[in-house]
Coordinates of C-alpha atoms (C1' of nucleotides) in Angstrom, one line a residue:
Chain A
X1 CA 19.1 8.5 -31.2
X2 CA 17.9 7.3 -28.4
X3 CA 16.3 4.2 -27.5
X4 CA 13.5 5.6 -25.7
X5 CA 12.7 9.1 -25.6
X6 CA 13.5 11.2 -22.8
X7 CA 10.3 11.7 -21.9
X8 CA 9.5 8.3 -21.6
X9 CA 13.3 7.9 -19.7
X10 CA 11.9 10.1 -17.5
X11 CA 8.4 8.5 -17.0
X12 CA 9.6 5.9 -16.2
X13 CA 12.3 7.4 -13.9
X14 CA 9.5 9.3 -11.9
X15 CA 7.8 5.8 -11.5
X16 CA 11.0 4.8 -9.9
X17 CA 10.5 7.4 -7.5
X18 CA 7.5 6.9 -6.4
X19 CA 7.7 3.1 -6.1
X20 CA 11.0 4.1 -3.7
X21 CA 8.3 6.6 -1.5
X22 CA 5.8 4.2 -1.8
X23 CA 7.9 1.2 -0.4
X24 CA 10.2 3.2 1.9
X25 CA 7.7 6.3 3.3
X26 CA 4.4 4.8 2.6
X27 CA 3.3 7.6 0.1
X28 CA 0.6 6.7 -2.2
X29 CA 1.8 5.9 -5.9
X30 CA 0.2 8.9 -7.3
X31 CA 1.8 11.2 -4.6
X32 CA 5.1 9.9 -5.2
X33 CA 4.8 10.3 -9.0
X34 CA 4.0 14.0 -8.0
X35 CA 6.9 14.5 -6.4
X36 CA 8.8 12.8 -9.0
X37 CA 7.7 14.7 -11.8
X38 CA 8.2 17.8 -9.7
X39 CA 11.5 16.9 -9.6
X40 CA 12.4 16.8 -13.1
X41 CA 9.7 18.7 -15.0
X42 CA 10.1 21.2 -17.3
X43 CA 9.6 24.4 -16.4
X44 CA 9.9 23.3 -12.7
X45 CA 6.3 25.0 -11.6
X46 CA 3.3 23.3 -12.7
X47 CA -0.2 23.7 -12.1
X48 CA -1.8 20.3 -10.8
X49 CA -4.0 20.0 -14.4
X50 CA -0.5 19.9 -16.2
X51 CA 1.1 17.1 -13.7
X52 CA -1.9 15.4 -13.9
X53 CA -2.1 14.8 -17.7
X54 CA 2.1 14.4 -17.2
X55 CA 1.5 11.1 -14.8
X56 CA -1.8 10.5 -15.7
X57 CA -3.9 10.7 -13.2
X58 CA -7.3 12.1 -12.1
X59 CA -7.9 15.8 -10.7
X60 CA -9.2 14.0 -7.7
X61 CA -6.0 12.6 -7.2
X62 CA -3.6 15.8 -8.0
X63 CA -6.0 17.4 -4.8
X64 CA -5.7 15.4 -2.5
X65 CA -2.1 14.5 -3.3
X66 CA -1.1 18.1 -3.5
X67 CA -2.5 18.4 0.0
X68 CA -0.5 15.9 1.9
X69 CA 3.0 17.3 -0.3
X70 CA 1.9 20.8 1.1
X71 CA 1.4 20.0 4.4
X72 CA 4.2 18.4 4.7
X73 CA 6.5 20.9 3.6
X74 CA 7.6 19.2 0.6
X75 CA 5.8 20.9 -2.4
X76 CA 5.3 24.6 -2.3
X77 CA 1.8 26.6 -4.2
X78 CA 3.3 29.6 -5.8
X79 CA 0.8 32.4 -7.5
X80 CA 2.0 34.8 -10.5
X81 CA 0.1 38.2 -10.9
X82 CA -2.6 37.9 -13.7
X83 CA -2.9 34.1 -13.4
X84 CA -5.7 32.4 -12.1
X85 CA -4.5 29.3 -9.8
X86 CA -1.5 28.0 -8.6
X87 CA 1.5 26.9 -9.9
X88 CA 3.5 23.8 -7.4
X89 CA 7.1 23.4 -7.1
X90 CA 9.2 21.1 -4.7
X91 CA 10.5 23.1 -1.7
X92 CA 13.9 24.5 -1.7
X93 CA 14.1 22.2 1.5
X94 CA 12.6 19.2 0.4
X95 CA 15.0 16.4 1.0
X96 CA 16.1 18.1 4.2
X97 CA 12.7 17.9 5.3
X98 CA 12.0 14.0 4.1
X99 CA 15.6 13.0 6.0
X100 CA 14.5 14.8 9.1
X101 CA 11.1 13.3 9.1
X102 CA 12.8 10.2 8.9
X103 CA 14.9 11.1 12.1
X104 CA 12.2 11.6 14.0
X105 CA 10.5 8.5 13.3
X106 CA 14.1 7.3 14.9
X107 CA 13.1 9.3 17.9
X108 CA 9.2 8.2 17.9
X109 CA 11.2 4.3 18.4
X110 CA 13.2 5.6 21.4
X111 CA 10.3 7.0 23.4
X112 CA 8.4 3.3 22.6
X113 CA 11.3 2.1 23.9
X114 CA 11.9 4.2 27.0
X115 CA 8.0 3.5 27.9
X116 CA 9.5 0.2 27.4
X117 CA 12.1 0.1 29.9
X118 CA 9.1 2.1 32.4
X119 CA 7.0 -1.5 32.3
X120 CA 10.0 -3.5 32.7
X121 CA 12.1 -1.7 35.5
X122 CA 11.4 -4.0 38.5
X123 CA 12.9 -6.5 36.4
X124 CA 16.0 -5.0 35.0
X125 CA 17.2 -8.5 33.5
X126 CA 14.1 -8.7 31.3
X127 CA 14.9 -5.4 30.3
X128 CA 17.9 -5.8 28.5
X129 CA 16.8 -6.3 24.9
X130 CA 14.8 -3.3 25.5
X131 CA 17.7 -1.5 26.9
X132 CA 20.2 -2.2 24.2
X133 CA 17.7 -0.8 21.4
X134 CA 17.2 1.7 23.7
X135 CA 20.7 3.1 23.8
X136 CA 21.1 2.4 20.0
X137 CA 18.4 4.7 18.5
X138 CA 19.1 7.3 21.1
X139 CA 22.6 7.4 20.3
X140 CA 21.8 7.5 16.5
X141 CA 19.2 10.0 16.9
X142 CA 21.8 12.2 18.9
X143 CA 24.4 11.5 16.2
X144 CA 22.4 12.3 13.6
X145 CA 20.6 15.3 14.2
X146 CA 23.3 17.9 14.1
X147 CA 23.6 16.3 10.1
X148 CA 20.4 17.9 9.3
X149 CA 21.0 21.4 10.9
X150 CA 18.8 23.9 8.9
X151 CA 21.1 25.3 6.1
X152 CA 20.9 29.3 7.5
X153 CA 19.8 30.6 3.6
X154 CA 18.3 33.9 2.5
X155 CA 18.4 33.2 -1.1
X156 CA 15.8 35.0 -3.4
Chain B
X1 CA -1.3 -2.4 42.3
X2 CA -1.8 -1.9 39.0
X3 CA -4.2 -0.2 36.9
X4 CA -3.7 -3.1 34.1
X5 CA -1.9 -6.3 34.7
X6 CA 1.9 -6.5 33.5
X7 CA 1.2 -8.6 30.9
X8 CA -1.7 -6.5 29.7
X9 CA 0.9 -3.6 29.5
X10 CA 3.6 -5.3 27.9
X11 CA 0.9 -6.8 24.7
X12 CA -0.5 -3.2 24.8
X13 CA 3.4 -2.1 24.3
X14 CA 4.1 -4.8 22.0
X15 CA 1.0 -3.5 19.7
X16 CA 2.7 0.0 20.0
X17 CA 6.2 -1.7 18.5
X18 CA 3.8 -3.3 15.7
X19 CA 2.2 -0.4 14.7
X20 CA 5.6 1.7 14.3
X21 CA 6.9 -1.1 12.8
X22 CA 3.9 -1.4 10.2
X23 CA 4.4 2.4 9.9
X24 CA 7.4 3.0 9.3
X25 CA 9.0 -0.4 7.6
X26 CA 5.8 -1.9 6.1
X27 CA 6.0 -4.9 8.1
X28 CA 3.0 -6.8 8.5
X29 CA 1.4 -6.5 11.6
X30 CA 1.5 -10.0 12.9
X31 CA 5.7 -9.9 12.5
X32 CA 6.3 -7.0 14.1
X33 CA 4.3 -8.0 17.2
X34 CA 6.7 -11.4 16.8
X35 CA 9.2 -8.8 17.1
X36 CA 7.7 -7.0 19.9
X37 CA 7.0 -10.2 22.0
X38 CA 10.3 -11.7 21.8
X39 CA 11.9 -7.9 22.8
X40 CA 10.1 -8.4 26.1
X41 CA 9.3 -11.8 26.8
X42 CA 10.5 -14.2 29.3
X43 CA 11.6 -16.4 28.7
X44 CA 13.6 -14.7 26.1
X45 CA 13.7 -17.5 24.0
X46 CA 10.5 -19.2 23.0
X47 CA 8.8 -21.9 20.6
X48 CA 6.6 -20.6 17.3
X49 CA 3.6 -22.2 19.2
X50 CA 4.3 -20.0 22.9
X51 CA 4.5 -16.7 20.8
X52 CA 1.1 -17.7 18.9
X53 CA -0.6 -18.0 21.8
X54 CA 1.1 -14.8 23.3
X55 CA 0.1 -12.5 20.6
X56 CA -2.7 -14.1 19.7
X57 CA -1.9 -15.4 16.1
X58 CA -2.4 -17.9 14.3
X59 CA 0.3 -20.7 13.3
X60 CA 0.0 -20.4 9.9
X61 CA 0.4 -16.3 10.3
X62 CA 3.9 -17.1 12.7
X63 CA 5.1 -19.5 10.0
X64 CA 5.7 -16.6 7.7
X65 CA 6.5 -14.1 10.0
X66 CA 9.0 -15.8 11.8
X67 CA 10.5 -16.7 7.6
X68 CA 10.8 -13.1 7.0
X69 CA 12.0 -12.3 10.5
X70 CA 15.2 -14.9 10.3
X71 CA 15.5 -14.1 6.3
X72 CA 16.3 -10.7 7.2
X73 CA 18.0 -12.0 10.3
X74 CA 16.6 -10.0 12.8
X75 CA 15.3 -13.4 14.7
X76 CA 17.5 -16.3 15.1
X77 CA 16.2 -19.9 15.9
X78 CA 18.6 -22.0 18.2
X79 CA 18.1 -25.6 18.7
X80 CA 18.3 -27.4 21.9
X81 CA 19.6 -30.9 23.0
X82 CA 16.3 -33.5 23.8
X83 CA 14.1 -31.1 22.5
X84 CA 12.1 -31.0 19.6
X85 CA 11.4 -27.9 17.4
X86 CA 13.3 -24.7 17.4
X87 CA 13.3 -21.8 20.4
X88 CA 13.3 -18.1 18.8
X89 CA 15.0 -15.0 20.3
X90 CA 15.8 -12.0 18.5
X91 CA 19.2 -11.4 17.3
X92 CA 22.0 -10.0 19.5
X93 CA 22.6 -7.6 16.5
X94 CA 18.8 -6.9 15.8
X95 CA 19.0 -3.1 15.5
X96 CA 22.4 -2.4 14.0
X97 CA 20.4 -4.8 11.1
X98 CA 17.5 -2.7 11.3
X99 CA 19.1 0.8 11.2
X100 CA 21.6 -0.7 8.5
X101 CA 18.8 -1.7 6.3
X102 CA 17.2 2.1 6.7
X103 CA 20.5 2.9 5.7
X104 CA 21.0 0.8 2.5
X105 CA 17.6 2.4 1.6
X106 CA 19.5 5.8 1.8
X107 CA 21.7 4.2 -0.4
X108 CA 19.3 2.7 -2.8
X109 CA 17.9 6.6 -3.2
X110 CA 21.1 7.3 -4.0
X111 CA 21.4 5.2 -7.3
X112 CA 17.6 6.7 -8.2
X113 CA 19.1 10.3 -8.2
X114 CA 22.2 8.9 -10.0
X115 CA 20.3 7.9 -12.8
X116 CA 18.0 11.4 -12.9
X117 CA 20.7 12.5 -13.6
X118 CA 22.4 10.6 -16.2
X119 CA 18.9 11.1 -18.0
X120 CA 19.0 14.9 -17.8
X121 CA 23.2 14.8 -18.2
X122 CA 22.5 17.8 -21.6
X123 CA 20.3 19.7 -19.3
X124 CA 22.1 21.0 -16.5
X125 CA 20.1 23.5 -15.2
X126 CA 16.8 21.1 -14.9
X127 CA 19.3 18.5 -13.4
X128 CA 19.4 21.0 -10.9
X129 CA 16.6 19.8 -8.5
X130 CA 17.6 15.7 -8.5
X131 CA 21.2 17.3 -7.7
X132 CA 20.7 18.6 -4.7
X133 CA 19.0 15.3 -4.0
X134 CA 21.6 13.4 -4.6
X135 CA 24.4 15.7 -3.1
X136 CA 22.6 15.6 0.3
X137 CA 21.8 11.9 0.4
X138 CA 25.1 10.8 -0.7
X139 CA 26.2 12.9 2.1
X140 CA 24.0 11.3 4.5
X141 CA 24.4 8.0 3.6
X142 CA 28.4 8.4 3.8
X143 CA 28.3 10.7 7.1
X144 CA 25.8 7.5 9.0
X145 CA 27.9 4.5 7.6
X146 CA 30.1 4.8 9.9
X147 CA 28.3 5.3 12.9
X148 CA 26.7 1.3 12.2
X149 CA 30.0 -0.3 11.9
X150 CA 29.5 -4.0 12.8
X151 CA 30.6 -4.5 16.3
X152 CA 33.6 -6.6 15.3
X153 CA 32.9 -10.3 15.8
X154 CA 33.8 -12.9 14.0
X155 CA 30.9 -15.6 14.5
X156 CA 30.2 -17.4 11.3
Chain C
dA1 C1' 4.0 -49.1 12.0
dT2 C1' 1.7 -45.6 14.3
dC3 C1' 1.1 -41.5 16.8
dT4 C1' 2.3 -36.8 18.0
dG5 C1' 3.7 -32.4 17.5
dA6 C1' 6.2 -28.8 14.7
dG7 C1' 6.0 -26.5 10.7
dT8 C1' 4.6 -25.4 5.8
dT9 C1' 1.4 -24.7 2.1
dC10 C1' -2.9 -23.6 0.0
dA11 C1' -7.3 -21.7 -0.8
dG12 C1' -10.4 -18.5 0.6
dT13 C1' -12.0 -14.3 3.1
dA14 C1' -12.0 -9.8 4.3
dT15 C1' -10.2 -5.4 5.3
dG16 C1' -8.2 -1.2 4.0
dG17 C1' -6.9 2.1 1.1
dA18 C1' -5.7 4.0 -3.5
dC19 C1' -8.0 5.8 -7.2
dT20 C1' -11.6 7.7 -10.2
dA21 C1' -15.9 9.9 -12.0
dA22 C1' -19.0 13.0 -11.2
dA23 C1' -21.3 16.4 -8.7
dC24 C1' -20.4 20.4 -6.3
dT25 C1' -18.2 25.1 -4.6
dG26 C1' -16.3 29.1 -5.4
dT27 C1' -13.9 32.6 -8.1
dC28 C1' -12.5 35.2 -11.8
dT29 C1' -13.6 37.0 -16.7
dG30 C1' -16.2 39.1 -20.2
Chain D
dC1 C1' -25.4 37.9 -15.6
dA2 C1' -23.4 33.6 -18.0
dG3 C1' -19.6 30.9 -18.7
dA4 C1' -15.2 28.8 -17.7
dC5 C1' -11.9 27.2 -14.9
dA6 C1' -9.4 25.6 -10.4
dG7 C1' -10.1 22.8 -6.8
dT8 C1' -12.7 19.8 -3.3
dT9 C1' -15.8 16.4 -1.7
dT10 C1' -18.2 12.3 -2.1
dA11 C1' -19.6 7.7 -3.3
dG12 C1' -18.2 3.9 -5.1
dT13 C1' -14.9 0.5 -7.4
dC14 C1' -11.2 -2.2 -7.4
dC15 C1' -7.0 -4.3 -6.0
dA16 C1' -3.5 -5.8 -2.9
dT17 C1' -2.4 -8.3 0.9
dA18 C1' -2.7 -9.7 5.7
dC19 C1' -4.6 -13.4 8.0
dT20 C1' -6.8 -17.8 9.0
dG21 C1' -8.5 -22.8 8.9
dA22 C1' -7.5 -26.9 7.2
dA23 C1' -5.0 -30.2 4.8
dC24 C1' -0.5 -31.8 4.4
dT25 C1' 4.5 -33.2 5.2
dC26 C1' 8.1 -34.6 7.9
dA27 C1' 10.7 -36.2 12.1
dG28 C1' 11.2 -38.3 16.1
dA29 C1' 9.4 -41.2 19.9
dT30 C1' 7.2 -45.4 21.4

DNA sequence: ATCTGAGTTCAGTATGGACTAAACTGTCTG
DNA sequence: CAGACAGTTTAGTCCATACTGAACTCAGAT
C-alpha cells in the first residue's frame, strides 16, 4: 500500500520538525522531536517513557527536554486518577505561544537598537542606519502584536 | 565625561547586536559583529581589513563572514575609482531582508504542517493538533506579507 | 619582472553543547 | 518492609562548527 509505513512517514515527518526548531528557534534535536511527536502521536498524551522509545532517545533526554517544553508553555503534564506519573500533551496554545515568543525577540532587537540610538545621539548622521532599523522593527512589532491577541477561550 | 570611551560603548553594543543575532538567527558570531560594526561605524563604508581590526577578527574569519553577509545580501561591497579592494556598507534594504527571511521561515513551517497533514489525511481527528498549526501560521504568514512589501525601486 | 596588498582556501585547534549511561531520589504498591 | 517505577542529576563522551594562522592566488602598480 504504501511506500513507507505511516509510522515511518511520520518519523520522519517529526524529524522534519525538529530540524525546523532546531535551525529556526535553537531547540535541541531531541526537544524538537518531542514536540513533533507530540503533535501527531496517537493517543495525543504520552508519558515521557513512551515518547522516548517513539523518537529514541534516552530518559535523560525526555527530562530535561520535558522541562524546557514545560516552562515554556508549550507542552502541558496532565495526571489521571489511579495512575502513577504524568502523561504530556502540547498546549492548547502552543503555536500562539512559539509566534509570540518570536515577537518579542522582534521587540528584544528594538530596545538594542534604541540603546543604540542613546550612544549615537550627539551625532545624529551616524545614527541613521541605527534609526531606520529602529523604526522598522518597532513598527513591525506594533503591527504585529494585535495578530497574536490571546484567543478569549473557556473550552473544557 | 564618560564612564567608557565612545568607541568602548559602541563594540560593547555591537557585541550586544552579535549575540541577538547568534541568538536568534544562528549567525556566527564574528558576522554578526560585521553586521553590528558597519550599523554604526564611520565611516559607514569600510575595507574587510578596517572592520578586522575594528572587531578584532581575523582576515580569514571576515572573508567568510562578509561571503555570507553579501550572499544573503544584507552587506553590499561598492567599488571605488583609484582604489584598490572593495569598501563594505550594509544594504539600504538590510532589515526589510532580514524580517523577510523570518518571514519565509513562517512560510517554510507552513509546508511542514502541509505535509502532517497530507500524512494523517484518513485520520482527521489526530490531524487535529498540526491543523491548528497550520491554520494559524498560514494566517500569520499571509496577515505579515504585506506589511514587508519591497519599497518599490527598481535598481537592478 | 617583482613587489604589495586584498582576498581565499586549507588544515588544525578548541570550545560549547547535545546526548547518554548510570547512579541516585523519591513515591507509590503490595 | 521490599520492590518497582517515574523522574532527576551527574560525569563523561562525542560531534559540530567557529575561528585562526599560514600558505596561496590574483591584480595592479612600479
Amino acid at each position: 500500500m504504501d511506500e513507507q509505513s505511516k509510522e515511518e512517514q511520520l518519523l520522519a515527518w517529526v524529524e522534519r520538525v525538529a530540524a525546523f526548531f532546531a535551525r529556526n528557534n535553537g531547540l535541541p534535536l531531541i526537544t524538537g522531536r518531542v514536540l513533533g511527536w507530540l503533535m501527531v502521536c496517537d493517543p495525543p498524551e504520552q508519558t515521557a517513557a513512551q515518547i522516548a522509545t517513539a523518537i529514541g532517545a534516552s530518559k535523560a533526554s525526555l527530562s530535561t527536554a520535558v522541562r524546557v517544553l514545560e516552562a515554556s508553555g508549550f507542552v502541558r503534564a496532565v495526571t489521571r486518577p489511579a495512575e502513577r506519573g504524568v502523561h504530556l500533551r502540547v498546549a492548547d496554545d502552543v503555536w500562539e505561544r512559539v509566534a509570540r515568543r518570536k515577537l518579542e525577540a522582534l521587540g528584544d532587537f528594538s530596545e538594542i537598537t534604541a540603546d543604540g540610538l542613546e550612544i549615537l545621539h550627539d551625532e545624529p548622521a551616524r545614527g541613521d542606519r541605527v534609526r531606520d532599523a529602529h523604526r522598522l522593527f518597532s513598527r513591525l512589532e506594533q503591527q504585529i502584536a494585535p495578530l497574536l491577541q490571546h484567543r478569549d477561550d473557556d473550552s473544557p
